[in-house]
Coordinates of C-alpha atoms in Angstrom, one line a residue:
G1 CA -4.8 -8.6 -13.4
I2 CA -7.3 -5.9 -12.1
G3 CA -5.7 -2.6 -13.1
A4 CA -3.1 -4.3 -15.0
T5 CA -2.9 -2.7 -19.0
Q6 CA -2.0 -4.2 -22.0
Q7 CA -1.3 -2.8 -25.3
F8 CA -3.0 -4.4 -28.4
T9 CA -1.8 -4.3 -32.3
A10 CA -4.1 -4.5 -35.5
Q11 CA -3.0 -5.6 -38.4
V12 CA -4.6 -3.5 -41.4
S13 CA -4.1 -5.3 -45.2
P14 CA -2.5 -4.2 -47.4
P15 CA -0.2 -2.7 -45.4
G16 CA -0.3 1.4 -45.2
A17 CA -4.0 1.1 -46.2
A18 CA -5.7 4.8 -44.7
T19 CA -8.2 2.7 -42.9
A20 CA -9.3 3.9 -39.3
V21 CA -9.6 1.2 -36.7
T22 CA -12.3 1.0 -33.9
W23 CA -11.5 -0.7 -31.0
G24 CA -14.3 -2.3 -28.7
S25 CA -14.9 -4.9 -25.8
S26 CA -17.6 -6.8 -25.4
N27 CA -18.1 -6.6 -21.9
A28 CA -16.5 -3.4 -20.8
A29 CA -17.5 -4.0 -16.9
V30 CA -14.0 -6.5 -17.2
A31 CA -12.0 -5.0 -19.7
T32 CA -11.6 -1.5 -21.4
V33 CA -9.9 -0.8 -24.3
S34 CA -8.9 3.3 -25.7
Q35 CA -9.0 3.9 -29.2
S36 CA -5.3 3.5 -29.6
G37 CA -5.8 -0.2 -28.6
L38 CA -4.9 0.0 -24.5
V39 CA -6.4 -2.5 -22.7
T40 CA -7.0 -2.0 -19.0
G41 CA -8.2 -4.6 -16.7
V42 CA -11.5 -3.6 -14.5
S43 CA -12.6 -6.6 -12.5
A44 CA -12.2 -10.6 -12.8
G45 CA -13.4 -12.3 -15.7
S46 CA -13.4 -12.5 -19.6
A47 CA -14.2 -10.1 -22.5
T48 CA -13.4 -10.0 -26.2
I49 CA -11.4 -7.4 -27.3
S50 CA -12.5 -6.5 -30.9
A51 CA -10.4 -4.2 -33.7
A52 CA -12.7 -3.3 -36.8
A53 CA -11.2 -1.5 -39.9
G54 CA -13.0 -1.7 -43.8
G55 CA -15.6 -3.9 -42.6
K56 CA -13.4 -6.4 -41.3
V57 CA -13.3 -7.6 -37.5
G58 CA -10.5 -9.1 -35.4
T59 CA -10.8 -10.2 -32.1
S60 CA -9.0 -11.4 -29.3
D61 CA -10.0 -13.2 -26.2
V62 CA -8.6 -11.8 -22.6
T63 CA -8.8 -12.9 -19.0
V64 CA -8.8 -10.4 -16.2
T65 CA -8.0 -12.2 -12.9
A66 CA -8.4 -10.6 -9.6
A67 CA -5.6 -9.3 -8.2
P68 CA -3.9 -11.7 -5.1
P69 CA -5.7 -10.3 -1.5
P70 CA -3.5 -7.6 0.1
P71 CA -1.9 -9.4 3.6
P72 CA -4.2 -9.3 6.3
P73 CA -3.3 -6.4 8.9
G74 CA -1.4 -7.9 12.1
A75 CA -3.3 -7.4 15.4
V76 CA -2.8 -4.8 17.2
F77 CA -1.3 -5.6 20.6
V78 CA -0.5 -2.4 22.9
G79 CA 0.1 -2.1 26.7
A80 CA 2.7 -1.7 30.0
G81 CA 2.8 -2.6 33.2
D82 CA 3.2 -0.7 36.8
I83 CA 0.5 1.3 35.9
A84 CA -2.2 3.3 38.1
S85 CA -2.2 5.1 41.0
C86 CA -4.0 7.8 42.6
S87 CA -1.0 9.6 43.6
S88 CA 0.6 10.0 40.0
T89 CA -1.0 11.2 37.0
G90 CA 1.5 9.1 34.7
D91 CA -1.6 6.4 34.1
E92 CA -3.7 9.1 32.7
A93 CA -0.9 10.1 30.2
T94 CA -0.5 6.7 29.2
A95 CA -4.0 6.2 29.1
N96 CA -4.8 9.2 26.5
L97 CA -2.1 7.2 24.2
L98 CA -4.3 4.2 24.3
D99 CA -7.8 6.3 23.9
G100 CA -6.5 6.3 20.1
I101 CA -4.8 3.1 19.8
A102 CA -7.5 0.3 18.8
G103 CA -6.5 -3.5 19.3
T104 CA -6.1 -5.6 22.3
V105 CA -4.6 -4.2 25.6
F106 CA -2.8 -6.0 27.5
T107 CA -1.1 -5.3 31.3
L108 CA 2.1 -6.4 32.8
G109 CA 0.9 -6.5 36.6
D110 CA 1.3 -4.2 39.2
N111 CA -2.4 -2.5 37.7
V112 CA -3.1 -0.4 40.9
Y113 CA -0.6 0.9 43.7
D114 CA -0.1 0.7 46.3
S115 CA -2.2 -2.6 47.4
G116 CA -4.5 -3.8 44.5
T117 CA -7.1 -3.1 46.6
S118 CA -11.0 -3.4 45.4
T119 CA -11.1 0.8 46.6
E120 CA -8.0 1.4 44.6
F121 CA -9.0 -0.2 41.6
T122 CA -12.5 1.7 41.6
N123 CA -10.7 5.3 42.3
C124 CA -7.4 5.2 40.3
Y125 CA -7.3 2.6 37.7
D126 CA -10.5 3.0 36.4
P127 CA -11.0 6.4 35.4
T128 CA -7.8 6.1 33.3
W129 CA -7.2 2.3 32.4
G130 CA -10.4 1.3 32.9
R131 CA -12.0 3.0 30.0
F132 CA -10.2 -0.2 27.9
K133 CA -11.4 -2.5 30.4
T134 CA -13.4 -4.4 27.6
R135 CA -10.7 -4.9 25.3
T136 CA -8.0 -5.6 28.2
N137 CA -6.5 -9.2 29.0
P138 CA -4.3 -8.2 32.3
A139 CA -1.8 -10.1 34.2
P140 CA -1.2 -9.5 37.8
G141 CA 1.9 -8.1 39.7
N142 CA 2.8 -8.5 43.3
H143 CA 1.2 -5.1 44.6
D144 CA -2.0 -6.9 43.0
Y145 CA -1.5 -9.4 45.7
V146 CA -0.8 -7.3 48.4
T147 CA -4.7 -7.8 48.8
P148 CA -4.8 -11.4 50.0
G149 CA -5.4 -13.6 46.6
A150 CA -5.5 -10.4 44.6
S151 CA -9.2 -10.3 45.1
G152 CA -9.5 -6.6 44.2
Y153 CA -7.5 -7.6 41.0
Y154 CA -9.9 -10.8 40.1
G155 CA -12.9 -8.6 41.3
Y156 CA -12.1 -6.0 39.2
F157 CA -11.2 -7.7 35.7
G158 CA -13.5 -10.8 36.4
S159 CA -13.3 -13.4 33.7
A160 CA -10.9 -11.8 31.8
A161 CA -8.5 -12.3 34.1
G162 CA -9.0 -16.1 34.3
D163 CA -9.7 -18.4 37.1
P164 CA -8.7 -16.9 40.6
A165 CA -7.0 -19.5 41.6
K166 CA -5.0 -19.5 38.8
G167 CA -4.7 -16.5 37.5
Y168 CA -3.1 -17.7 34.3
Y169 CA -4.8 -18.2 31.0
S170 CA -4.1 -18.5 27.1
Y171 CA -6.0 -17.4 24.2
D172 CA -5.7 -17.0 20.4
L173 CA -4.9 -13.5 18.6
G174 CA -4.5 -13.4 14.5
D175 CA -2.1 -15.5 13.8
W176 CA -0.8 -15.5 17.5
H177 CA -1.3 -17.9 20.4
I178 CA -0.5 -15.2 23.5
I179 CA -0.6 -16.7 27.1
A180 CA -1.0 -14.5 29.9
L181 CA 1.0 -16.4 33.0
N182 CA 0.9 -15.4 37.0
S183 CA 5.1 -14.5 38.1
N184 CA 3.6 -14.3 42.0
I185 CA 2.7 -18.0 42.8
A186 CA 4.6 -21.2 42.1
R187 CA 6.2 -21.4 38.6
N188 CA 9.2 -23.9 39.4
A189 CA 10.2 -27.0 36.8
G190 CA 6.9 -29.3 38.1
S191 CA 5.0 -26.5 39.3
A192 CA 0.9 -26.9 38.3
Q193 CA 1.7 -23.3 36.1
E194 CA 4.6 -24.9 34.3
Q195 CA 2.8 -28.2 33.5
W196 CA 0.2 -26.4 32.5
L197 CA 2.3 -24.0 30.0
R198 CA 3.7 -26.9 28.2
V199 CA 0.2 -28.7 27.8
D200 CA -1.3 -25.2 26.4
L201 CA 2.0 -24.9 24.1
A202 CA 1.5 -28.2 22.9
A203 CA -1.9 -27.9 21.9
S204 CA -1.4 -24.5 19.9
T205 CA -1.7 -24.6 16.0
K206 CA -0.3 -21.2 15.7
S207 CA 3.2 -20.8 14.2
C208 CA 4.1 -18.1 16.8
T209 CA 3.8 -17.2 20.4
L210 CA 3.8 -14.7 22.8
A211 CA 3.7 -14.6 26.3
Y212 CA 3.3 -12.1 29.2
W213 CA 3.9 -11.8 33.2
H214 CA 5.2 -9.4 35.8
H215 CA 8.5 -10.2 37.0
A216 CA 10.7 -10.1 34.3
R217 CA 14.0 -12.9 33.9
F218 CA 16.4 -10.2 32.5
S219 CA 16.4 -7.0 33.4
S220 CA 19.0 -4.0 33.4
G221 CA 16.8 -2.0 36.2
L222 CA 18.6 -0.8 39.2
E223 CA 15.5 -1.8 41.3
H224 CA 15.0 -5.5 41.2
G225 CA 17.3 -6.9 37.8
N226 CA 17.4 -10.5 37.1
D227 CA 15.1 -13.0 38.3
V228 CA 16.5 -16.2 37.7
S229 CA 13.3 -18.1 39.5
L230 CA 11.6 -17.2 35.9
Q231 CA 13.8 -19.3 34.2
P232 CA 11.6 -22.7 33.8
L233 CA 8.4 -21.1 32.7
W234 CA 11.4 -19.4 30.1
Q235 CA 12.6 -22.9 29.3
A236 CA 9.3 -24.2 28.7
L237 CA 8.2 -21.4 26.0
Y238 CA 12.3 -21.8 24.6
D239 CA 11.4 -25.5 24.2
A240 CA 8.4 -24.4 22.4
N241 CA 9.9 -22.0 19.9
A242 CA 8.0 -19.5 21.4
D243 CA 9.0 -15.6 19.8
V244 CA 8.6 -13.0 22.6
I245 CA 7.9 -12.3 26.3
L246 CA 6.8 -9.1 28.1
S247 CA 7.4 -8.4 31.5
G248 CA 7.3 -5.2 33.7
H249 CA 8.2 -5.3 37.2
D250 CA 11.4 -2.7 37.0
H251 CA 9.6 0.9 36.1
D252 CA 11.6 1.1 32.8
Y253 CA 11.8 0.0 29.1
E254 CA 14.2 -2.2 28.0
R255 CA 14.7 -4.6 24.9
F256 CA 16.2 -7.5 24.6
A257 CA 18.4 -9.5 21.9
P258 CA 16.6 -13.3 21.1
Q259 CA 18.4 -15.1 23.8
T260 CA 17.8 -18.8 25.9
P261 CA 16.7 -19.3 29.2
A262 CA 20.0 -18.6 30.7
G263 CA 21.1 -15.4 29.2
A264 CA 23.0 -16.7 26.2
A265 CA 22.6 -14.7 22.7
D266 CA 20.5 -17.0 20.6
P267 CA 19.4 -15.1 17.0
A268 CA 18.2 -18.2 15.6
T269 CA 15.7 -19.4 18.0
G270 CA 16.2 -17.2 21.3
I271 CA 13.2 -15.5 22.7
R272 CA 12.8 -11.8 22.7
E273 CA 12.0 -10.2 25.9
F274 CA 10.6 -6.5 26.6
V275 CA 10.4 -4.8 29.6
V276 CA 7.8 -2.3 29.9
G277 CA 7.0 -1.1 32.9
T278 CA 6.0 2.3 31.7
G279 CA 2.6 2.7 32.7
G280 CA 2.8 5.4 34.8
R281 CA 3.3 4.6 38.6
S282 CA 7.2 6.0 38.6
H283 CA 10.4 5.6 36.9
Y284 CA 13.6 3.5 37.8
I285 CA 17.2 3.8 36.9
L286 CA 19.4 2.1 34.7
G287 CA 21.9 -0.6 37.2
T288 CA 23.8 -3.3 35.8
L289 CA 23.8 -3.2 32.0
Q290 CA 23.0 -7.1 31.5
P291 CA 24.3 -8.8 28.4
N292 CA 22.0 -8.9 24.9
S293 CA 20.4 -5.7 26.2
Q294 CA 20.1 -3.4 23.4
V295 CA 17.8 -0.6 24.4
F296 CA 17.3 0.8 28.2
N297 CA 15.2 4.1 28.9
G298 CA 14.3 4.6 32.5
T299 CA 13.0 8.3 32.2
T300 CA 9.9 8.1 29.7
Y301 CA 6.4 6.6 30.3
G302 CA 4.3 4.8 27.6
V303 CA 3.1 2.0 26.3
L304 CA 4.3 -0.9 23.8
K305 CA 2.5 -1.5 20.7
M306 CA 2.8 -4.6 18.6
T307 CA 1.7 -5.5 15.3
L308 CA 1.1 -9.5 15.4
S309 CA 1.1 -10.8 11.6
A310 CA 1.6 -14.0 10.2
G311 CA 4.8 -14.9 10.4
S312 CA 6.7 -11.8 11.8
Y313 CA 5.6 -8.4 14.3
S314 CA 7.1 -5.3 14.6
W315 CA 7.1 -3.3 17.9
E316 CA 7.0 0.4 18.4
F317 CA 7.6 2.4 21.7
I318 CA 4.7 5.1 22.0
P319 CA 6.2 7.6 24.7
V320 CA 3.6 9.9 26.5
A321 CA 3.1 13.7 25.1
G322 CA 5.7 15.4 25.5
A323 CA 8.3 12.8 25.6
T324 CA 10.6 12.0 22.9
F325 CA 11.9 8.7 23.5
T326 CA 10.7 5.9 21.2
D327 CA 11.9 2.3 19.9
S328 CA 10.6 0.6 16.7
G329 CA 11.4 -2.5 14.7
T330 CA 10.4 -5.6 13.1
A331 CA 11.7 -9.5 13.4
N332 CA 10.2 -13.0 12.0
C333 CA 9.0 -15.5 14.1
H334 CA 10.9 -18.8 14.2

Protein backbone atom coordinates (compact mmCIF):
# COMPACT_ATOMS: atom_id res chain seq x y z
CA GLY A 1 0.00 0.00 0.00
CA ILE A 2 0.93 3.66 -0.26
CA GLY A 3 3.40 4.51 2.51
CA ALA A 4 4.12 0.85 3.24
CA THR A 5 7.71 -0.40 3.27
CA GLN A 6 9.38 -3.72 2.50
CA GLN A 7 13.01 -4.72 2.96
CA PHE A 8 14.61 -6.35 -0.11
CA THR A 9 17.88 -8.30 0.02
CA ALA A 10 20.37 -9.16 -2.72
CA GLN A 11 22.43 -12.34 -2.70
CA VAL A 12 25.89 -11.88 -4.19
CA SER A 13 27.73 -14.97 -5.56
CA PRO A 14 30.10 -16.23 -4.50
CA PRO A 15 28.94 -15.56 -0.94
CA GLY A 16 31.05 -12.98 0.81
CA ALA A 17 32.25 -11.36 -2.38
CA ALA A 18 33.09 -7.77 -1.59
CA THR A 19 30.91 -6.32 -4.33
CA ALA A 20 28.78 -3.21 -3.76
CA VAL A 21 25.07 -3.51 -4.62
CA THR A 22 23.38 -0.62 -6.37
CA TRP A 23 19.62 -0.45 -6.00
CA GLY A 24 17.21 1.20 -8.42
CA SER A 25 13.52 1.58 -9.24
CA SER A 26 12.06 1.69 -12.73
CA ASN A 27 9.37 4.10 -11.55
CA ALA A 28 10.21 6.18 -8.50
CA ALA A 29 6.75 7.79 -8.70
CA VAL A 30 5.30 4.41 -7.72
CA ALA A 31 8.01 2.99 -5.44
CA THR A 32 11.39 4.18 -4.23
CA VAL A 33 14.25 2.07 -2.96
CA SER A 34 17.09 3.07 -0.65
CA GLN A 35 20.67 1.92 -1.13
CA SER A 36 20.05 -0.53 1.71
CA GLY A 37 17.17 -2.14 -0.24
CA LEU A 38 14.23 -0.66 1.65
CA VAL A 39 11.31 -0.20 -0.76
CA THR A 40 8.60 2.40 -0.02
CA GLY A 41 5.26 2.62 -1.81
CA VAL A 42 4.58 6.10 -3.18
CA SER A 43 1.49 5.78 -5.38
CA ALA A 44 -0.70 3.07 -6.85
CA GLY A 45 0.91 1.21 -9.77
CA SER A 46 3.72 -1.18 -10.67
CA ALA A 47 7.51 -0.79 -10.67
CA THR A 48 10.55 -3.00 -11.07
CA ILE A 49 13.15 -2.94 -8.32
CA SER A 50 16.68 -3.77 -9.48
CA ALA A 51 19.85 -4.75 -7.67
CA ALA A 52 23.12 -4.48 -9.64
CA ALA A 53 26.50 -5.86 -8.58
CA GLY A 54 29.58 -7.01 -10.46
CA GLY A 55 27.98 -6.49 -13.83
CA LYS A 56 24.96 -8.61 -12.94
CA VAL A 57 21.42 -7.30 -12.40
CA GLY A 58 18.57 -8.94 -10.49
CA THR A 59 15.05 -7.61 -10.61
CA SER A 60 11.78 -7.98 -8.75
CA ASP A 61 8.41 -6.55 -9.66
CA VAL A 62 6.34 -4.75 -7.02
CA THR A 63 2.75 -3.57 -7.10
CA VAL A 64 1.62 -0.70 -4.89
CA THR A 65 -2.11 -0.68 -4.07
CA ALA A 66 -4.02 2.43 -3.10
CA ALA A 67 -4.74 2.66 0.59
CA PRO A 68 -8.44 2.12 1.34
CA PRO A 69 -10.15 5.50 1.40
CA PRO A 70 -10.82 6.83 4.88
CA PRO A 71 -14.41 6.47 6.01
CA PRO A 72 -16.40 9.55 5.05
CA PRO A 73 -16.87 11.94 7.93
CA GLY A 74 -20.30 11.84 9.48
CA ALA A 75 -22.87 14.50 8.77
CA VAL A 76 -23.08 17.12 11.52
CA PHE A 77 -26.59 17.76 12.83
CA VAL A 78 -26.77 20.42 15.54
CA GLY A 79 -29.42 22.44 17.33
CA ALA A 80 -31.85 22.79 20.24
CA GLY A 81 -35.40 23.87 21.00
CA ASP A 82 -37.07 26.57 23.12
CA ILE A 83 -34.85 29.22 21.71
CA ALA A 84 -35.32 32.92 21.16
CA SER A 85 -36.79 35.72 23.22
CA CYS A 86 -36.18 39.44 23.16
CA SER A 87 -36.25 39.32 26.98
CA SER A 88 -33.46 36.73 27.27
CA THR A 89 -29.85 36.64 26.11
CA GLY A 90 -29.65 32.84 26.17
CA ASP A 91 -30.33 32.56 22.45
CA GLU A 92 -27.46 34.94 21.74
CA ALA A 93 -25.13 32.65 23.70
CA THR A 94 -26.28 29.49 21.90
CA ALA A 95 -26.12 31.24 18.52
CA ASN A 96 -22.50 32.08 19.28
CA LEU A 97 -21.83 28.34 19.58
CA LEU A 98 -23.42 27.66 16.19
CA ASP A 99 -21.19 30.29 14.60
CA GLY A 100 -18.34 27.83 15.07
CA ILE A 101 -20.13 24.60 14.12
CA ALA A 102 -20.68 23.72 10.48
CA GLY A 103 -23.48 21.39 9.47
CA THR A 104 -27.26 21.19 9.33
CA VAL A 105 -29.10 23.09 12.08
CA PHE A 106 -32.33 21.71 13.56
CA THR A 107 -34.81 23.44 15.83
CA LEU A 108 -37.12 21.59 18.21
CA GLY A 109 -39.97 24.06 18.36
CA ASP A 110 -40.84 27.17 20.36
CA ASN A 111 -38.47 28.95 18.04
CA VAL A 112 -39.45 32.40 19.35
CA TYR A 113 -41.41 33.67 22.34
CA ASP A 114 -43.95 34.43 23.41
CA SER A 115 -46.37 34.03 20.55
CA GLY A 116 -44.47 33.20 17.35
CA THR A 117 -45.53 36.41 15.63
CA SER A 118 -43.80 37.58 12.49
CA THR A 119 -42.57 40.61 14.44
CA GLU A 120 -41.00 38.36 17.08
CA PHE A 121 -39.30 36.29 14.40
CA THR A 122 -37.91 39.45 12.85
CA ASN A 123 -36.81 41.15 16.07
CA CYS A 124 -35.96 38.29 18.41
CA TYR A 125 -35.07 35.16 16.38
CA ASP A 126 -33.54 36.59 13.21
CA PRO A 127 -30.63 38.48 14.86
CA THR A 128 -29.40 35.30 16.61
CA TRP A 129 -30.37 31.89 15.23
CA GLY A 130 -31.54 33.60 12.06
CA ARG A 131 -27.88 33.77 11.07
CA PHE A 132 -28.17 30.07 10.21
CA LYS A 133 -31.51 30.23 8.44
CA THR A 134 -30.17 28.92 5.12
CA ARG A 135 -28.96 25.71 6.81
CA THR A 136 -31.83 25.27 9.28
CA ASN A 137 -34.52 22.59 9.10
CA PRO A 138 -37.03 23.66 11.77
CA ALA A 139 -39.85 22.05 13.69
CA PRO A 140 -42.71 24.08 15.24
CA GLY A 141 -43.70 24.29 18.90
CA ASN A 142 -46.81 25.31 20.80
CA HIS A 143 -45.61 28.90 21.21
CA ASP A 144 -45.20 29.14 17.43
CA TYR A 145 -48.86 28.11 17.17
CA VAL A 146 -50.08 30.85 19.52
CA THR A 147 -50.21 32.83 16.29
CA PRO A 148 -53.10 31.19 14.38
CA GLY A 149 -51.83 28.58 11.95
CA ALA A 150 -48.28 29.38 13.09
CA SER A 151 -48.27 31.89 10.25
CA GLY A 152 -45.29 33.76 11.70
CA TYR A 153 -43.26 30.54 11.75
CA TYR A 154 -44.21 29.41 8.25
CA GLY A 155 -43.82 32.90 6.88
CA TYR A 156 -40.34 33.23 8.33
CA PHE A 157 -38.92 29.82 7.37
CA GLY A 158 -40.77 29.48 4.06
CA SER A 159 -40.41 26.21 2.18
CA ALA A 160 -37.85 24.92 4.71
CA ALA A 161 -40.72 24.40 7.18
CA GLY A 162 -42.74 22.21 4.82
CA ASP A 163 -46.37 22.58 3.83
CA PRO A 164 -47.97 25.08 6.29
CA ALA A 165 -51.04 22.85 6.45
CA LYS A 166 -48.87 19.99 7.72
CA GLY A 167 -45.54 21.16 9.13
CA TYR A 168 -43.99 17.71 8.80
CA TYR A 169 -41.47 16.63 6.17
CA SER A 170 -38.43 14.40 5.69
CA TYR A 171 -35.03 14.43 4.01
CA ASP A 172 -31.82 12.43 3.85
CA LEU A 173 -28.60 13.57 5.49
CA GLY A 174 -25.57 11.49 4.60
CA ASP A 175 -26.34 7.89 5.52
CA TRP A 176 -29.38 8.85 7.60
CA HIS A 177 -33.07 9.45 6.98
CA ILE A 178 -34.32 12.47 8.95
CA ILE A 179 -37.97 13.20 9.74
CA ALA A 180 -39.30 16.48 11.15
CA LEU A 181 -42.75 16.04 12.68
CA ASN A 182 -45.40 18.44 14.01
CA SER A 183 -46.57 17.65 17.54
CA ASN A 184 -49.02 20.58 17.51
CA ILE A 185 -51.52 18.86 15.21
CA ALA A 186 -53.22 15.46 15.20
CA ARG A 187 -50.71 12.69 15.81
CA ASN A 188 -52.93 9.86 16.97
CA ALA A 189 -52.88 6.44 15.32
CA GLY A 190 -54.71 6.77 12.02
CA SER A 191 -54.16 10.52 11.75
CA ALA A 192 -52.91 11.91 8.46
CA GLN A 193 -49.50 12.61 10.02
CA GLU A 194 -49.11 9.14 11.53
CA GLN A 195 -50.13 7.47 8.28
CA TRP A 196 -47.75 9.69 6.30
CA LEU A 197 -44.96 8.80 8.74
CA ARG A 198 -45.45 5.07 8.23
CA VAL A 199 -45.41 5.45 4.44
CA ASP A 200 -42.34 7.68 4.60
CA LEU A 201 -40.47 5.21 6.81
CA ALA A 202 -41.33 2.30 4.52
CA ALA A 203 -39.97 4.18 1.51
CA SER A 204 -36.63 5.07 3.12
CA THR A 205 -33.52 3.31 1.82
CA LYS A 206 -31.25 4.51 4.64
CA SER A 207 -30.18 2.13 7.40
CA CYS A 208 -30.34 4.74 10.19
CA THR A 209 -33.27 6.98 11.11
CA LEU A 210 -33.70 10.07 13.31
CA ALA A 211 -36.94 11.96 14.00
CA TYR A 212 -37.54 15.24 15.83
CA TRP A 213 -40.43 17.36 17.06
CA HIS A 214 -41.36 19.62 19.97
CA HIS A 215 -43.31 17.77 22.69
CA ALA A 216 -41.34 15.01 24.41
CA ARG A 217 -42.86 11.56 24.87
CA PHE A 218 -40.55 11.05 27.86
CA SER A 219 -39.27 13.82 30.12
CA SER A 220 -38.24 14.26 33.73
CA GLY A 221 -38.77 18.01 33.60
CA LEU A 222 -41.05 19.37 36.31
CA GLU A 223 -42.94 21.69 33.96
CA HIS A 224 -44.26 19.13 31.48
CA GLY A 225 -43.01 15.57 32.02
CA ASN A 226 -44.17 12.65 29.90
CA ASP A 227 -46.66 13.14 27.06
CA VAL A 228 -48.33 9.84 26.21
CA SER A 229 -50.13 11.42 23.24
CA LEU A 230 -46.86 11.09 21.31
CA GLN A 231 -46.82 7.32 21.68
CA PRO A 232 -48.36 6.64 18.21
CA LEU A 233 -45.52 8.50 16.50
CA TRP A 234 -43.03 6.60 18.64
CA GLN A 235 -44.76 3.35 17.70
CA ALA A 236 -44.50 4.02 13.98
CA LEU A 237 -40.81 4.84 14.37
CA TYR A 238 -40.18 1.83 16.62
CA ASP A 239 -41.90 -0.48 14.14
CA ALA A 240 -39.53 0.84 11.44
CA ASN A 241 -36.43 0.28 13.61
CA ALA A 242 -35.65 4.00 14.06
CA ASP A 243 -32.70 4.96 16.21
CA VAL A 244 -32.99 8.47 17.68
CA ILE A 245 -35.74 10.94 18.61
CA LEU A 246 -35.08 14.58 19.57
CA SER A 247 -37.62 16.77 21.38
CA GLY A 248 -37.82 19.90 23.50
CA HIS A 249 -40.71 21.55 25.40
CA ASP A 250 -39.14 21.09 28.85
CA HIS A 251 -36.35 23.68 29.09
CA ASP A 252 -33.62 21.26 30.08
CA TYR A 253 -31.29 18.60 28.68
CA GLU A 254 -32.00 14.93 29.17
CA ARG A 255 -30.71 11.73 27.61
CA PHE A 256 -32.55 8.43 27.83
CA ALA A 257 -31.38 4.89 27.26
CA PRO A 258 -33.00 3.11 24.29
CA GLN A 259 -36.57 2.21 25.15
CA THR A 260 -39.89 1.11 23.70
CA PRO A 261 -42.80 3.47 22.97
CA ALA A 262 -44.29 2.41 26.31
CA GLY A 263 -41.10 3.23 28.22
CA ALA A 264 -39.59 -0.23 28.75
CA ALA A 265 -35.82 -0.50 28.50
CA ASP A 266 -34.89 -2.06 25.17
CA PRO A 267 -31.13 -1.96 24.51
CA ALA A 268 -31.43 -4.03 21.32
CA THR A 269 -34.13 -2.23 19.32
CA GLY A 270 -35.24 0.67 21.50
CA ILE A 271 -35.15 4.32 20.45
CA ARG A 272 -32.86 6.76 22.27
CA GLU A 273 -34.55 10.07 23.08
CA PHE A 274 -32.83 13.36 23.80
CA VAL A 275 -34.70 16.33 25.27
CA VAL A 276 -32.85 19.48 24.20
CA GLY A 277 -34.93 22.42 25.38
CA THR A 278 -31.75 24.39 26.02
CA GLY A 279 -31.85 26.95 23.19
CA GLY A 280 -31.91 29.95 25.52
CA ARG A 281 -35.41 30.90 26.69
CA SER A 282 -35.25 29.80 30.36
CA HIS A 283 -34.48 26.84 32.61
CA TYR A 284 -36.80 24.17 34.04
CA ILE A 285 -35.92 22.06 37.07
CA LEU A 286 -36.06 18.32 37.61
CA GLY A 287 -39.41 16.78 38.44
CA THR A 288 -39.89 13.04 38.80
CA LEU A 289 -36.89 11.24 37.34
CA GLN A 290 -38.28 8.91 34.69
CA PRO A 291 -37.19 5.30 34.13
CA ASN A 292 -34.31 4.92 31.68
CA SER A 293 -33.18 8.54 32.15
CA GLN A 294 -29.39 8.56 32.03
CA VAL A 295 -28.48 12.25 32.24
CA PHE A 296 -30.48 15.33 33.31
CA ASN A 297 -29.40 18.97 33.54
CA GLY A 298 -31.75 21.91 34.06
CA THR A 299 -29.29 24.77 34.47
CA THR A 300 -27.31 24.99 31.21
CA TYR A 301 -28.04 26.52 27.84
CA GLY A 302 -26.35 24.82 24.92
CA VAL A 303 -26.73 22.83 21.72
CA LEU A 304 -26.65 19.14 20.91
CA LYS A 305 -24.14 18.30 18.20
CA MET A 306 -24.72 14.94 16.59
CA THR A 307 -22.40 13.31 14.08
CA LEU A 308 -24.38 10.91 11.92
CA SER A 309 -22.16 8.27 10.34
CA ALA A 310 -22.75 5.09 8.38
CA GLY A 311 -24.14 2.65 10.92
CA SER A 312 -23.46 4.76 14.00
CA TYR A 313 -23.83 8.15 15.65
CA SER A 314 -22.15 10.23 18.30
CA TRP A 315 -23.49 13.06 20.41
CA GLU A 316 -22.04 15.96 22.34
CA PHE A 317 -23.90 18.53 24.38
CA ILE A 318 -21.94 21.77 23.99
CA PRO A 319 -22.61 24.32 26.75
CA VAL A 320 -22.56 28.07 26.26
CA ALA A 321 -19.47 30.03 27.19
CA GLY A 322 -18.84 29.96 30.93
CA ALA A 323 -20.89 26.81 31.58
CA THR A 324 -19.32 23.44 32.36
CA PHE A 325 -21.99 20.76 31.95
CA THR A 326 -21.53 18.48 28.97
CA ASP A 327 -22.54 15.02 27.82
CA SER A 328 -21.18 12.84 25.04
CA GLY A 329 -21.17 9.32 23.72
CA THR A 330 -21.46 7.04 20.73
CA ALA A 331 -23.80 4.26 19.69
CA ASN A 332 -24.52 2.00 16.73
CA CYS A 333 -27.67 2.05 14.66
CA HIS A 334 -29.95 -0.97 14.81
